[in-house]
Short mmCIF file of C-alpha atoms in Angstrom, two decimals:
data_model
loop_
_atom_site.label_atom_id
_atom_site.label_comp_id
_atom_site.label_asym_id
_atom_site.label_seq_id
_atom_site.Cartn_x
_atom_site.Cartn_y
_atom_site.Cartn_z
CA MET A 1 0.00 0.00 0.00
CA LYS A 2 1.41 3.38 -1.01
CA ILE A 3 1.00 5.15 2.33
CA ASP A 4 2.66 2.25 4.18
CA ARG A 5 5.56 2.23 1.72
CA ILE A 6 6.04 5.99 2.09
CA ASN A 7 6.09 5.68 5.87
CA GLN A 8 8.66 2.88 5.62
CA ILE A 9 10.82 5.06 3.36
CA LYS A 10 10.69 7.76 6.04
CA GLU A 11 11.76 5.23 8.66
CA LEU A 12 14.69 4.13 6.48
CA LEU A 13 15.75 7.74 6.03
CA GLN A 14 15.63 8.29 9.80
CA GLU A 15 18.11 5.43 10.16
CA LYS A 16 20.36 6.08 7.16
CA ASN A 17 19.74 9.74 6.21
CA THR A 18 20.33 8.93 2.51
CA ILE A 19 19.18 6.05 0.31
CA SER A 20 19.50 5.25 -3.40
CA ILE A 21 16.63 4.70 -5.81
CA GLU A 22 18.09 1.27 -6.64
CA LYS A 23 18.01 0.30 -2.97
CA LEU A 24 14.41 1.49 -2.62
CA CYS A 25 13.32 -0.54 -5.65
CA ALA A 26 15.00 -3.64 -4.25
CA THR A 27 13.66 -3.13 -0.72
CA PHE A 28 10.04 -2.76 -1.79
CA ASP A 29 10.20 -4.87 -4.96
CA VAL A 30 8.63 -2.15 -7.09
CA SER A 31 9.57 -0.35 -10.28
CA LYS A 32 11.55 2.87 -10.57
CA ASN A 33 8.41 4.62 -11.78
CA THR A 34 6.61 3.64 -8.58
CA ILE A 35 9.49 4.86 -6.42
CA ARG A 36 9.68 8.11 -8.38
CA ARG A 37 5.98 8.69 -7.63
CA ASP A 38 6.68 8.06 -3.94
CA ILE A 39 9.60 10.48 -4.10
CA ALA A 40 7.35 13.11 -5.68
CA GLU A 41 4.91 12.66 -2.78
CA LEU A 42 7.71 12.99 -0.22
CA GLU A 43 8.93 16.12 -1.97
CA LYS A 44 5.42 17.54 -1.78
CA GLN A 45 5.44 16.85 1.96
CA ASP A 46 8.80 18.68 2.16
CA VAL A 47 10.33 15.65 3.86
CA ILE A 48 13.22 14.90 1.49
CA LYS A 49 15.47 16.44 -1.11
CA LYS A 50 16.83 14.71 -4.17
CA ILE A 51 20.52 13.90 -4.52
CA TYR A 52 22.33 12.18 -7.37
CA GLY A 53 20.90 8.66 -7.66
CA GLY A 54 18.72 8.89 -4.58
CA ILE A 55 17.18 10.98 -1.82
CA MET A 56 18.13 12.33 1.60
CA LEU A 57 16.16 13.38 4.66
CA LYS A 58 15.73 17.10 5.17
CA LYS A 59 17.32 18.02 8.46
CA SER A 60 14.32 20.09 9.47
CA MET A 61 12.17 16.96 9.32
CA GLY A 62 14.56 14.89 11.39
CA GLU A 63 14.92 17.53 14.10
CA PRO A 64 11.64 18.60 15.73
CA GLU A 65 11.05 22.26 16.47
CA PRO A 66 12.07 22.99 20.07
CA PHE A 67 9.28 22.52 22.62
CA ALA A 68 9.70 26.03 24.02
CA SER A 69 9.09 27.69 20.66
CA ARG A 70 6.10 25.44 19.90
CA GLU A 71 4.63 26.22 23.31
CA VAL A 72 4.19 29.93 22.59
CA LYS A 73 2.79 29.55 19.08
CA TYR A 74 -1.02 29.67 18.77
CA SER A 75 -1.27 29.45 22.56
CA ASN A 76 -4.77 30.95 22.67
CA GLU A 77 -6.04 28.45 20.10
CA LYS A 78 -4.46 25.57 22.02
CA LYS A 79 -6.15 26.66 25.23
CA ILE A 80 -9.52 26.72 23.44
CA VAL A 81 -8.95 23.15 22.26
CA ALA A 82 -7.86 22.03 25.72
CA ARG A 83 -10.91 23.60 27.33
CA LEU A 84 -13.21 21.76 24.92
CA ALA A 85 -11.30 18.53 25.56
CA ALA A 86 -11.71 18.87 29.32
CA ASN A 87 -15.49 18.63 28.85
CA PHE A 88 -15.04 14.98 27.84
CA ILE A 89 -13.52 14.02 31.19
CA LYS A 90 -15.82 12.86 34.00
CA ASP A 91 -15.46 11.67 37.58
CA ASP A 92 -13.85 8.20 37.87
CA ASP A 93 -12.38 8.28 34.35
CA VAL A 94 -9.08 6.64 33.47
CA VAL A 95 -7.58 8.77 30.69
CA PHE A 96 -4.38 8.94 28.69
CA ILE A 97 -3.09 12.45 27.96
CA ASP A 98 -0.50 12.68 25.23
CA SER A 99 2.60 14.84 25.17
CA GLY A 100 2.31 18.11 23.29
CA THR A 101 1.81 21.84 23.63
CA THR A 102 -1.99 21.54 23.36
CA THR A 103 -2.70 18.56 25.60
CA MET A 104 -0.69 20.06 28.46
CA HIS A 105 -3.36 22.77 28.89
CA ILE A 106 -6.13 20.27 29.72
CA ILE A 107 -5.04 19.82 33.34
CA SER A 108 -5.93 23.33 34.53
CA ALA A 109 -9.56 22.78 33.44
CA LEU A 110 -10.00 19.61 35.50
CA ALA A 111 -9.92 20.94 39.06
CA HIS A 112 -13.56 19.93 39.64
CA ILE A 113 -13.09 16.30 38.54
CA ARG A 114 -12.92 13.68 41.28
CA ASN A 115 -11.25 10.26 41.36
CA LEU A 116 -9.55 10.90 38.03
CA THR A 117 -6.66 8.70 36.93
CA ILE A 118 -4.30 10.33 34.44
CA ILE A 119 -1.84 8.15 32.53
CA THR A 120 0.73 10.10 30.56
CA THR A 121 4.09 10.09 28.84
CA SER A 122 4.38 13.87 29.18
CA LEU A 123 6.66 15.51 31.73
CA TYR A 124 4.66 18.75 31.38
CA VAL A 125 1.36 16.97 32.12
CA ILE A 126 2.91 15.35 35.19
CA ASN A 127 4.23 18.69 36.45
CA ALA A 128 0.82 20.33 35.94
CA ALA A 129 -1.15 17.47 37.50
CA VAL A 130 0.90 17.23 40.71
CA ASN A 131 -0.73 20.47 41.85
CA TYR A 132 -4.03 18.60 42.27
CA THR A 133 -3.89 16.16 45.19
CA HIS A 134 -7.14 14.42 44.18
CA PHE A 135 -5.68 13.12 40.88
CA ASN A 136 -4.11 9.69 40.56
CA ILE A 137 -1.12 10.20 38.26
CA ILE A 138 0.57 7.31 36.47
CA CYS A 139 3.77 7.98 34.54
CA THR A 140 4.62 5.33 31.96
CA GLY A 141 8.36 5.71 32.48
CA GLY A 142 10.65 4.85 29.59
CA ASN A 143 13.44 6.72 27.81
CA PHE A 144 13.17 10.49 28.00
CA TYR A 145 12.84 12.14 24.58
CA PHE A 146 13.95 15.72 25.16
CA PRO A 147 12.45 17.50 22.08
CA SER A 148 8.91 16.57 23.19
CA ARG A 149 9.59 16.33 26.94
CA ALA A 150 8.08 12.84 26.73
CA PHE A 151 8.87 9.25 27.62
CA VAL A 152 9.17 6.74 24.77
CA GLY A 153 10.22 3.16 24.06
CA SER A 154 8.99 -0.42 24.41
CA SER A 155 8.57 -0.14 28.19
CA VAL A 156 5.94 2.57 27.59
CA LEU A 157 3.86 0.15 25.52
CA LYS A 158 4.12 -2.56 28.18
CA CYS A 159 3.02 -0.09 30.84
CA LEU A 160 -0.01 1.03 28.84
CA ASP A 161 -1.19 -2.57 28.47
CA ASN A 162 -1.69 -2.78 32.24
CA TYR A 163 -4.57 -0.30 32.37
CA ASN A 164 -8.20 -0.09 31.26
CA ILE A 165 -8.10 3.35 29.66
CA SER A 166 -11.49 4.90 28.91
CA LYS A 167 -10.39 7.87 26.79
CA ILE A 168 -7.20 8.84 24.99
CA PHE A 169 -6.33 12.41 24.08
CA LEU A 170 -3.74 12.51 21.29
CA ALA A 171 -1.85 15.36 19.65
CA SER A 172 -0.43 15.76 16.15
CA ALA A 173 2.17 17.87 14.36
CA GLY A 174 -0.06 18.08 11.28
CA VAL A 175 -3.11 16.54 9.62
CA SER A 176 -4.40 16.24 6.08
CA LEU A 177 -6.90 14.08 4.21
CA GLU A 178 -4.08 12.71 2.05
CA ASN A 179 -1.54 11.79 4.74
CA GLY A 180 -3.71 11.44 7.81
CA VAL A 181 -2.53 12.28 11.32
CA THR A 182 1.23 12.78 11.48
CA ASN A 183 4.04 13.30 13.95
CA THR A 184 7.76 14.09 13.80
CA SER A 185 9.11 11.43 16.16
CA PRO A 186 9.04 7.72 15.12
CA LEU A 187 9.23 6.68 18.78
CA GLU A 188 6.26 8.83 19.76
CA CYS A 189 4.38 7.50 16.73
CA GLU A 190 4.95 4.01 18.09
CA THR A 191 3.16 4.97 21.32
CA LYS A 192 0.31 6.68 19.48
CA LYS A 193 -0.22 3.72 17.13
CA HIS A 194 -0.31 1.38 20.09
CA LEU A 195 -2.99 3.45 21.78
CA MET A 196 -5.03 3.69 18.58
CA GLY A 197 -5.23 -0.12 18.57
CA GLY A 198 -7.09 -0.19 21.90
CA ASN A 199 -10.78 0.10 22.78
CA ALA A 200 -10.69 3.53 24.42
CA GLN A 201 -12.55 6.51 23.02
CA LYS A 202 -10.06 8.16 20.66
CA ILE A 203 -9.95 11.96 20.72
CA LEU A 204 -7.65 14.07 18.55
CA LEU A 205 -6.64 17.56 19.68
CA ILE A 206 -5.33 20.01 17.07
CA ASP A 207 -5.24 23.75 16.66
CA SER A 208 -6.18 25.12 13.24
CA SER A 209 -2.55 25.77 12.26
CA LYS A 210 -2.07 21.97 11.99
CA ILE A 211 -4.61 21.59 9.15
CA GLU A 212 -3.12 20.78 5.72
CA LYS A 213 0.27 20.02 7.31
CA SER A 214 2.22 16.78 7.14
CA SER A 215 5.07 15.74 9.38
CA LEU A 216 7.49 12.83 9.14
CA MET A 217 5.25 9.84 9.87
CA THR A 218 1.56 8.96 9.76
CA TYR A 219 0.28 7.24 12.89
CA ALA A 220 -3.46 7.13 12.07
CA GLU A 221 -6.10 8.17 9.59
CA LEU A 222 -8.50 10.93 10.59
CA LYS A 223 -11.39 8.49 10.29
CA ASP A 224 -9.82 6.30 13.00
CA PHE A 225 -10.82 8.82 15.68
CA ASP A 226 -14.15 9.02 17.46
CA ASP A 227 -13.83 12.77 18.05
CA VAL A 228 -11.73 15.60 16.66
CA ILE A 229 -11.40 18.86 18.60
CA ILE A 230 -10.17 22.03 16.91
CA ASP A 231 -10.33 25.71 17.86
CA ARG A 232 -12.42 26.77 14.87
CA LYS A 233 -14.42 25.25 12.04
CA PRO A 234 -12.11 23.74 9.40
CA ALA A 235 -12.57 23.84 5.61
CA GLN A 236 -15.76 22.26 4.32
CA LYS A 237 -13.95 19.25 2.86
CA TYR A 238 -12.95 18.29 6.40
CA VAL A 239 -16.48 18.82 7.71
CA ASP A 240 -17.79 16.57 4.93
CA TYR A 241 -15.09 13.96 5.55
CA PHE A 242 -15.85 13.75 9.27
CA LYS A 243 -19.58 13.47 8.63
CA LYS A 244 -19.07 10.72 6.04
CA ASN A 245 -16.86 8.73 8.41
CA ASN A 246 -18.96 9.24 11.57
CA VAL A 247 -16.29 11.27 13.33
CA LYS A 248 -17.69 13.89 15.70
CA LEU A 249 -16.20 17.34 15.11
CA HIS A 250 -16.00 19.84 17.97
CA TYR A 251 -14.92 23.46 17.60
CA ASP A 252 -15.45 26.93 19.03
CA ASP A 253 -16.07 29.95 16.79
CA PHE A 254 -16.34 32.45 19.62
CA SER A 255 -13.91 34.93 18.08
CA GLY A 256 -10.89 33.02 19.32
CA LYS A 257 -11.43 33.99 22.97
CA ILE A 258 -11.45 31.69 25.97
#
């Protein structure tokens, strides 16, 4: 499948940085024309640049934007999304809150919730949640991934399997109808994919700047989510897509104020 092959090419580039067209043809057992079409798609995503006889990973794609700079961008929009997301959380819930500069804002809107268990990979979520003594906080542990201030690795997946999570709140670096829900870090994508395979209610949190953006790897299709929360109404093609695929869309058009 094309999207799977493109994601695998991205993974190879993360490991090797450069790869030849001949090697790609042999790895995937496809023609040069097929690989050239994949390369054209990767160029469109601004993931790679062509070199003689092959391709190489763009450094900007391999190195996520620093957390501190992401934190201040579109902060008002992110707080709107987080406020809407907090409405999904009820007393006695067991929820997973993803790392990210949007999800971290959910905690401050949960002061009234009782007997809430929060499972997270995010250092920022942990630091925010410790201010509320009535929360039960479970950190997955794992290897600390500094660019996202998050824990990653196989031990995270093993930890998550121990709990009956009712709702998961996931973030994304960019979404599109063509490439789905994407993220910069392969290790974080591994965690997100694992969670998407469970039975919990799946809720995507994005601010409107993430629409029509694609990052390094796809971890889910938009139709895989039960709910999508955004700060304002997206383009009509997204509204139509969500309706067609029975995904509930939530947004706030109150002039961008919270």
